[in-house]
Coordinates of C-alpha atoms in Angstrom, one line a residue:
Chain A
X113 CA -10.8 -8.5 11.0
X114 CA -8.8 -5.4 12.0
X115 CA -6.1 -7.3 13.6
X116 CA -5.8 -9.7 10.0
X117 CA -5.5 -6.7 8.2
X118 CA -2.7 -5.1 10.1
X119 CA -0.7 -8.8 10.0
X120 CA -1.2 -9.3 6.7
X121 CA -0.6 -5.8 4.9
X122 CA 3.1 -5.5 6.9
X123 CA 3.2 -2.5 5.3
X124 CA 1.4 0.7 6.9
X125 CA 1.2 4.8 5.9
X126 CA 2.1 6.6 8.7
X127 CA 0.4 10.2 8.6
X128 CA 1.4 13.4 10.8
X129 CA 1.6 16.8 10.4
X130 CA 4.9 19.1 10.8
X131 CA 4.5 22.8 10.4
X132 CA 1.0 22.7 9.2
X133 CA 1.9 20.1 6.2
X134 CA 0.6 16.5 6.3
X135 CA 2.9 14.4 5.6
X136 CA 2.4 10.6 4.5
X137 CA 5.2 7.8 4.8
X138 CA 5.6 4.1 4.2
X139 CA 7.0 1.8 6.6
X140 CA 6.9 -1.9 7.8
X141 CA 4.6 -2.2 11.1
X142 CA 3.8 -5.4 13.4
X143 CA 1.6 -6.1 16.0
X144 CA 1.6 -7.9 19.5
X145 CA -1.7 -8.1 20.6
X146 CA -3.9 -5.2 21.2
X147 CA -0.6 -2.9 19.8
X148 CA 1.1 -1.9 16.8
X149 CA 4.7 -1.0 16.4
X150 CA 6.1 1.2 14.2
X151 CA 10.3 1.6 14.0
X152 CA 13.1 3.9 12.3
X153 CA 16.6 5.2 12.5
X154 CA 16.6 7.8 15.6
X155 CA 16.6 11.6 13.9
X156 CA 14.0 11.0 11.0
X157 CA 11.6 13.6 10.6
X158 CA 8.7 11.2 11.1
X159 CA 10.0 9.3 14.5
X160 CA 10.9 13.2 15.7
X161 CA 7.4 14.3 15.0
X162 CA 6.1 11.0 16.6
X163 CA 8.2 11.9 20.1
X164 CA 6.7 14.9 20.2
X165 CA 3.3 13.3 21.1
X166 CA 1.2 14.7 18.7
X167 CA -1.6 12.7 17.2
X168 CA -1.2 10.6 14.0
X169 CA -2.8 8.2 11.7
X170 CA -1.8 4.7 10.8
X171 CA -3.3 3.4 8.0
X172 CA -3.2 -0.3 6.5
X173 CA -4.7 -1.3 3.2
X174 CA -5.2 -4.3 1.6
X175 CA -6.6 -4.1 -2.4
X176 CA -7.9 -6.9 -3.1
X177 CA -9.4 -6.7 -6.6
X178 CA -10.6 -4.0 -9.3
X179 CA -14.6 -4.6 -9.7
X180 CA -15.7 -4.1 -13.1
X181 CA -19.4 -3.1 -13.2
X182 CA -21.9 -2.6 -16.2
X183 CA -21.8 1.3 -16.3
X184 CA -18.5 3.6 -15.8
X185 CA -20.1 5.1 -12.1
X186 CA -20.4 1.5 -10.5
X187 CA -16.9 0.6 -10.9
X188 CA -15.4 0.4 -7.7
X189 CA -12.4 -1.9 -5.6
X190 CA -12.5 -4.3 -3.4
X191 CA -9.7 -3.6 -0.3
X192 CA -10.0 -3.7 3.5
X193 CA -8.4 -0.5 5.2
X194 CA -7.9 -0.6 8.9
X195 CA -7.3 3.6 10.1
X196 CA -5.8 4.1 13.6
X197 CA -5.4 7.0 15.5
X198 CA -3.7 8.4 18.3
X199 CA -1.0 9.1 19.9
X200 CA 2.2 6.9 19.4
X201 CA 4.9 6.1 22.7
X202 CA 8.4 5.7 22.4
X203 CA 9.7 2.5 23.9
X204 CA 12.7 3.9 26.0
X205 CA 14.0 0.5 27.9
X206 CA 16.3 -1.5 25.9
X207 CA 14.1 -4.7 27.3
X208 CA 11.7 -3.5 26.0
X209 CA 12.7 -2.8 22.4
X210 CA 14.6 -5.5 22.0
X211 CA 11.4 -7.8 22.7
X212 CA 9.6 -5.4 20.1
X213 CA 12.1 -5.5 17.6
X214 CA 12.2 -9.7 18.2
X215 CA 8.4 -10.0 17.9
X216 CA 8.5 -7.8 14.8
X217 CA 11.2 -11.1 12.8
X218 CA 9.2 -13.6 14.3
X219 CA 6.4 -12.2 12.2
X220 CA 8.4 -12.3 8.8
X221 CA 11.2 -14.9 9.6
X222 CA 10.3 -17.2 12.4
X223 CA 12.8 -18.8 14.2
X224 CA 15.7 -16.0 12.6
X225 CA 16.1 -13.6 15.4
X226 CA 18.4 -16.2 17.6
X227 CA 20.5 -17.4 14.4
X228 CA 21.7 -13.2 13.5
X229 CA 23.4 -11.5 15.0
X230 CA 21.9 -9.6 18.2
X231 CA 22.1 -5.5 18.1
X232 CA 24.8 -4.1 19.8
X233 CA 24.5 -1.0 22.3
X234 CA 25.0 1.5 19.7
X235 CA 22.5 -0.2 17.7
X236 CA 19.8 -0.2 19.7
X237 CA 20.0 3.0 20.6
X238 CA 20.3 4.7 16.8
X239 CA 17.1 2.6 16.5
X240 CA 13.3 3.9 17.7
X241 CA 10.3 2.1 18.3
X242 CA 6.8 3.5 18.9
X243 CA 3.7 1.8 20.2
X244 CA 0.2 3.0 19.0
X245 CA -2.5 1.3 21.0
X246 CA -5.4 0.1 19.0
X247 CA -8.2 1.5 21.0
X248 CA -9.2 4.0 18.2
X249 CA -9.0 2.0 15.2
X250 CA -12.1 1.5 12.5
X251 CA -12.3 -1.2 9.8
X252 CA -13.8 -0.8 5.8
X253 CA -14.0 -3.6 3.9
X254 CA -15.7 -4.0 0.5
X255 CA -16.0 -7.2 -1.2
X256 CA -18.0 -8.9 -4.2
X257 CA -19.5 -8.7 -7.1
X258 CA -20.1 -5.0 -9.0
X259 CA -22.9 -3.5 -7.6
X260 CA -24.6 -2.3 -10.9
X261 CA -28.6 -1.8 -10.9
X262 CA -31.0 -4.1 -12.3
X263 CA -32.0 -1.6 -14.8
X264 CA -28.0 -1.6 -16.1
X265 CA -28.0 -5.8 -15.9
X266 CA -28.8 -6.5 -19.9
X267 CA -25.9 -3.8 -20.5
X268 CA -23.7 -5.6 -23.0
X269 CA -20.2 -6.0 -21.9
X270 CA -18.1 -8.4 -19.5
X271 CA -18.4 -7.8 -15.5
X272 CA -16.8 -8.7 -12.8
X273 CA -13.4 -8.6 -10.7
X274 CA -9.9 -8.5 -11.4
X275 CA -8.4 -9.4 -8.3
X276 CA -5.0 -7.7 -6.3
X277 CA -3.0 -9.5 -4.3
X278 CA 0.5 -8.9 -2.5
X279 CA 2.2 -11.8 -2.6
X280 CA 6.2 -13.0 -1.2
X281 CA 8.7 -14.8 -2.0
X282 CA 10.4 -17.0 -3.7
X283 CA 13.5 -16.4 -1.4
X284 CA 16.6 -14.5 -3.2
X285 CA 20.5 -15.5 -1.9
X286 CA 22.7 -12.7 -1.4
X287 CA 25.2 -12.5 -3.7
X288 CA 27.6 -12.4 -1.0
X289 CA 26.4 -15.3 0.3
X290 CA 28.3 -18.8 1.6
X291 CA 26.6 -21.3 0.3
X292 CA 27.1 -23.6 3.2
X293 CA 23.7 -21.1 4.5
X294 CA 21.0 -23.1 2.9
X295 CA 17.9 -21.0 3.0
X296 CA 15.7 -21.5 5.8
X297 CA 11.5 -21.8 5.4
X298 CA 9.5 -19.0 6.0
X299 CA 6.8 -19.5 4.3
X300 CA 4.3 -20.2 6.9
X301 CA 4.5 -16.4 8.3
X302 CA 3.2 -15.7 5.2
X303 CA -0.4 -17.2 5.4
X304 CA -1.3 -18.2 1.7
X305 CA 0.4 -15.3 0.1
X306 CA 3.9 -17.0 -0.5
X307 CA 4.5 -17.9 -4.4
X308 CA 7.0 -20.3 -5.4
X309 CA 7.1 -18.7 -9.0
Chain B
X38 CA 11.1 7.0 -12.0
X39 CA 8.3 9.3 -10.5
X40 CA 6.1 8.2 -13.3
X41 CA 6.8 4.5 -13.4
X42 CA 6.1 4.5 -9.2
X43 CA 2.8 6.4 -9.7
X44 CA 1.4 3.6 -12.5
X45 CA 2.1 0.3 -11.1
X46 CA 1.2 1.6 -7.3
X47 CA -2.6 2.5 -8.3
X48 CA -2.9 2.5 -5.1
X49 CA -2.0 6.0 -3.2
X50 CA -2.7 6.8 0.6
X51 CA -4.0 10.4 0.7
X52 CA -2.9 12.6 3.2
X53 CA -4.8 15.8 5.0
X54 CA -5.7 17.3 8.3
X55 CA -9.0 17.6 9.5
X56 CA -9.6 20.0 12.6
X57 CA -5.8 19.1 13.6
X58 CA -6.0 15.5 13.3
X59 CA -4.5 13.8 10.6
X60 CA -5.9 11.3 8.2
X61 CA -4.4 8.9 5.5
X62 CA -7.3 7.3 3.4
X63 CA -6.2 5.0 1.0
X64 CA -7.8 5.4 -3.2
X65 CA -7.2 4.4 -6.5
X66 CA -5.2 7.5 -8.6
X67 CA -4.1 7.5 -12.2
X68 CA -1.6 10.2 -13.7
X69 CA -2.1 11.9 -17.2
X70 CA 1.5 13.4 -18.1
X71 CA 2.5 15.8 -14.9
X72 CA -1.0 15.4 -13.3
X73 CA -2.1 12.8 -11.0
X74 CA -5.7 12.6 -10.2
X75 CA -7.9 11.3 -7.3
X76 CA -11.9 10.5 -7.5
X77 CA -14.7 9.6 -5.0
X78 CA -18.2 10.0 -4.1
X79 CA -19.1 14.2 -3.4
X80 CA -19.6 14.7 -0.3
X81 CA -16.7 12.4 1.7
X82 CA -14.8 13.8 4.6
X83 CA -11.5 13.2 2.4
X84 CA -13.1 15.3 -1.0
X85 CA -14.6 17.8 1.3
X86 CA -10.8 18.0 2.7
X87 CA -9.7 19.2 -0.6
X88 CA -11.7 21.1 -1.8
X89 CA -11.1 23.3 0.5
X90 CA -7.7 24.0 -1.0
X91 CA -5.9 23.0 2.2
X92 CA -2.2 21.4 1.4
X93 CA -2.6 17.5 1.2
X94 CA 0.3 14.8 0.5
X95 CA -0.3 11.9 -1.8
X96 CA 2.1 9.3 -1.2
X97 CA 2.6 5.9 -3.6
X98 CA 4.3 3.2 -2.6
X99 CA 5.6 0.0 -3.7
X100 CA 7.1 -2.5 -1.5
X101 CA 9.3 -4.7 -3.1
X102 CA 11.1 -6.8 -0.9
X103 CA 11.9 -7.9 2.5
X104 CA 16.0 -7.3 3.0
X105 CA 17.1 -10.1 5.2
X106 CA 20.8 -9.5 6.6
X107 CA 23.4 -11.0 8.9
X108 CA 22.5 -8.7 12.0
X109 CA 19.0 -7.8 13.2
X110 CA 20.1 -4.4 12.6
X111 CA 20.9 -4.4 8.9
X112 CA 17.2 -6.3 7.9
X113 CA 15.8 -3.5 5.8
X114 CA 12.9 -3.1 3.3
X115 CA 13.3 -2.6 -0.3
X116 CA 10.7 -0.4 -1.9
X117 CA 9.6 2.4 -3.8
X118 CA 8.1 5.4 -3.0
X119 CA 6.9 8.7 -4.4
X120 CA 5.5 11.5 -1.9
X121 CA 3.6 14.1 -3.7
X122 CA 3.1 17.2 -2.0
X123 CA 0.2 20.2 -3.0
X124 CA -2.9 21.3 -3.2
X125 CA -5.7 19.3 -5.2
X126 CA -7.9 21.5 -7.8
X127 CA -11.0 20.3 -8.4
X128 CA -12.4 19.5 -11.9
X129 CA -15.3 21.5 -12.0
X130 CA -16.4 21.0 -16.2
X131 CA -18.3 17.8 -16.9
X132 CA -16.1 17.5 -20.1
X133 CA -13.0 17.6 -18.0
X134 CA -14.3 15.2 -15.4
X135 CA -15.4 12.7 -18.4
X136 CA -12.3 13.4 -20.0
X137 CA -9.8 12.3 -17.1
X138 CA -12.3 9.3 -15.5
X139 CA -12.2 7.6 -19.0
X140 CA -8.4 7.6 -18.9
X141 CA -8.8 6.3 -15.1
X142 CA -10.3 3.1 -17.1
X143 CA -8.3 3.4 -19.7
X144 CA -5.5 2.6 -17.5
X145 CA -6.8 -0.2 -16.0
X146 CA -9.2 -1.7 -18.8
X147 CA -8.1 -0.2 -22.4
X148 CA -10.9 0.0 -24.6
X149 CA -13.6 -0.3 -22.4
X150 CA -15.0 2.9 -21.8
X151 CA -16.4 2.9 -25.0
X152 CA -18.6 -0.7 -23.7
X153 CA -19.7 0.3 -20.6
X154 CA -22.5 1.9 -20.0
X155 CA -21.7 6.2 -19.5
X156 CA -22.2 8.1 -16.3
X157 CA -25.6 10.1 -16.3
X158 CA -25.7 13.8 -15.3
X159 CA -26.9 12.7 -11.7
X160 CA -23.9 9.9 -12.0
X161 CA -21.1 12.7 -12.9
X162 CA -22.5 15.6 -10.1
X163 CA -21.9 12.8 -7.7
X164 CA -18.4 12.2 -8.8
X165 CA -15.6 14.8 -7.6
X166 CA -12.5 14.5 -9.4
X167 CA -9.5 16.4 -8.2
X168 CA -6.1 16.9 -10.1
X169 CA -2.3 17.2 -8.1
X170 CA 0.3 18.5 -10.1
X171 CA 3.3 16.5 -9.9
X172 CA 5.7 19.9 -9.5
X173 CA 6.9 19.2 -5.8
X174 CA 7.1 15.1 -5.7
X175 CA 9.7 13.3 -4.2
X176 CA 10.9 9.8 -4.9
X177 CA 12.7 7.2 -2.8
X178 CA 14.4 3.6 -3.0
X179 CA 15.7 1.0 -1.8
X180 CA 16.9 -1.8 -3.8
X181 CA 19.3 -5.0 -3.7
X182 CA 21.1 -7.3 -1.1
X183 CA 21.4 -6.7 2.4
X184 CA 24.2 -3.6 3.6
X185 CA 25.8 -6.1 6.1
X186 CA 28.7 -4.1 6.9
X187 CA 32.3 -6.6 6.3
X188 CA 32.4 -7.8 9.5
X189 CA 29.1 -9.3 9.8
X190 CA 30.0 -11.0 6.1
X191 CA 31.0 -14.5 8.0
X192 CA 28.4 -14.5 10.1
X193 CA 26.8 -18.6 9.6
X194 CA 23.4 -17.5 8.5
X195 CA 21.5 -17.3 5.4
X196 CA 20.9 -13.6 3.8
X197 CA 19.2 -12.4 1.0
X198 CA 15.7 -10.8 0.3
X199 CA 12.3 -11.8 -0.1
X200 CA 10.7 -10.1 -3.0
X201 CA 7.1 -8.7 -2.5
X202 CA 4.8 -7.8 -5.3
X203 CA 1.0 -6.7 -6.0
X204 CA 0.1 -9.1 -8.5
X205 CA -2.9 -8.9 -10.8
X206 CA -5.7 -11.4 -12.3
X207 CA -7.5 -13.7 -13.6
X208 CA -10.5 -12.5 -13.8
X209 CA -13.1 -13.3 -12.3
X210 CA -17.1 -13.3 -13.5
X211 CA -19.7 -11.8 -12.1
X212 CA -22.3 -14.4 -10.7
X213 CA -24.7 -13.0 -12.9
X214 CA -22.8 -12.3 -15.4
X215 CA -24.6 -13.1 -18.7
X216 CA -22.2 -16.0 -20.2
X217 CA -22.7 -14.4 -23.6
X218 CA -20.3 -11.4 -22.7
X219 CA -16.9 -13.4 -22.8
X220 CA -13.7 -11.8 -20.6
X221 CA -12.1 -9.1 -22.7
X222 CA -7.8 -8.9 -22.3
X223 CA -6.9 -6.4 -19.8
X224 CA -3.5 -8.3 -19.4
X225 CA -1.3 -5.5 -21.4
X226 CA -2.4 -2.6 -18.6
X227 CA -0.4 -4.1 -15.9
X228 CA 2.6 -4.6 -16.8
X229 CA 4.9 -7.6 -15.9
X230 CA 2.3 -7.9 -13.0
X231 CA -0.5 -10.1 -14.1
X232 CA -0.9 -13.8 -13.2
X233 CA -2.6 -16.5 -14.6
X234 CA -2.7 -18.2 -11.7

């Protein structure tokens, strides 16, 4: 479960603390295995406060419907949240990133990362990436129906769930683009969330 | 901007430090003009957080697409993003809580506050509301075609983006809903984002 939410939100809240103030940011993540990576442009507050060790908190949320109950108190939503803490490690090789960095558009756009062009020296190193291991990670997951009480079941009015879901796609050319570049398939990184509105 | 962020996220991750560690819960918020507002059960680690008067950060986001460019280094994220930064106040009158948790449903579900059963004394203590101005907020975005610099321009691969959205509906009944209470139209409170899928 924790690992299905991480893949399929992409997107995580990243939460540290500099000079006393929390701070809460939004950025892509991935995840090879028992790990979760996290990159940015070298010099950002947030990937500074991250090399300095410090301990932060990862968050990934999923909402995946509005429940609609009898009374106004049992209204509630349906999500799944996975919260990690801990302490995040820069990846200083250039092996090492550059394997990261290759996992993280396999996850999105498999099959891509051989057909663009590779980062160059300067690249890589304007680019971080931080590993946060998964050891202290905890789960919540509400599902279902509204949980109103018997006593509120014979309440006239409709109830149930309006459901949320984050969905991709269809693919959008660049308007630069040469046509000869027909647009590749990458639907199936998408589990059942790609639309073809 | 700010405003439009804040409504179509309804989701916000919630940002505040607890004995030195920070956390980032994610919760449902709603605005009301300059003011957004934040709900949960009394007693939660998060409410007990703010109520202490401690400086949190609220942050909304909204990704919108994956940004897919000639180089691995110009693939970006388009989104948008508010980060609101302050301390919460907490909504101590009942007539102030009632006031700003029916515009919560209003929000979501116009008109049905009046249809749903009302929260009872016991219900209402049990609910903390809080209220974050929106004085020190700060928006971000990213929007449009990959940046691929000119050089990159020929490069024989296909660019563009992949939009992302949170999509909304159809309803869906409770299993014991009573068939006699027919779905009402919450369609008009979610913008361009609901899907009759």
């Amino acid at each position: 479960m924790l690992f299905q939410i991480i893949d399929e939100a992409l997107l995580c809240h990243v939460g540290f603390v500099d000079k006393g103030q929390p701070f809460v940011i939004p950025t892509l993540a991935w995840r090879i295995d028992e790990t979760i990576f996290l990159h940015g442009s070298r010099g950002s507050r947030m990937l500074n406060v991250l090399r300095s060790g410090t301990g932060i908190c990862v968050t990934f949320s999923l909402l995946d419907g509005l429940v609609m109950a009898r009374s106004a108190f049992y209204h509630s939503a349906n999500y799944l949240s996975a919260v990690v803490l801990g302490k995040a490690r820069s990846l200083d090789s250039k092996q090492e990133k550059l394997q990261a960095l290759e996992q993280f558009m396999e996850r999105i756009a498999p099959r891509r990362w051989p057909q663009v062009r590779s980062p160059s020296r300067q690249e890589l190193e304007a680019t971080d990436v931080f590993a946060l291991s998964l050891d202290e990670a905890s789960v919540k997951v509400r599902a279902g129906d509204p949980g109103d009480p018997d006593k509120d079941l014979g309440f006239p009015v409709w109830a149930g769930t309006i459901p949320v879901r984050q969905v991709f796609g269809p693919m959008q050319d660049a308007d630069n683009l040469d046509p000869a570049h027909a647009k590749p398939d990458y639907r199936s990184a998408f589990l059942d969330r790609w639309t073809e509105r």
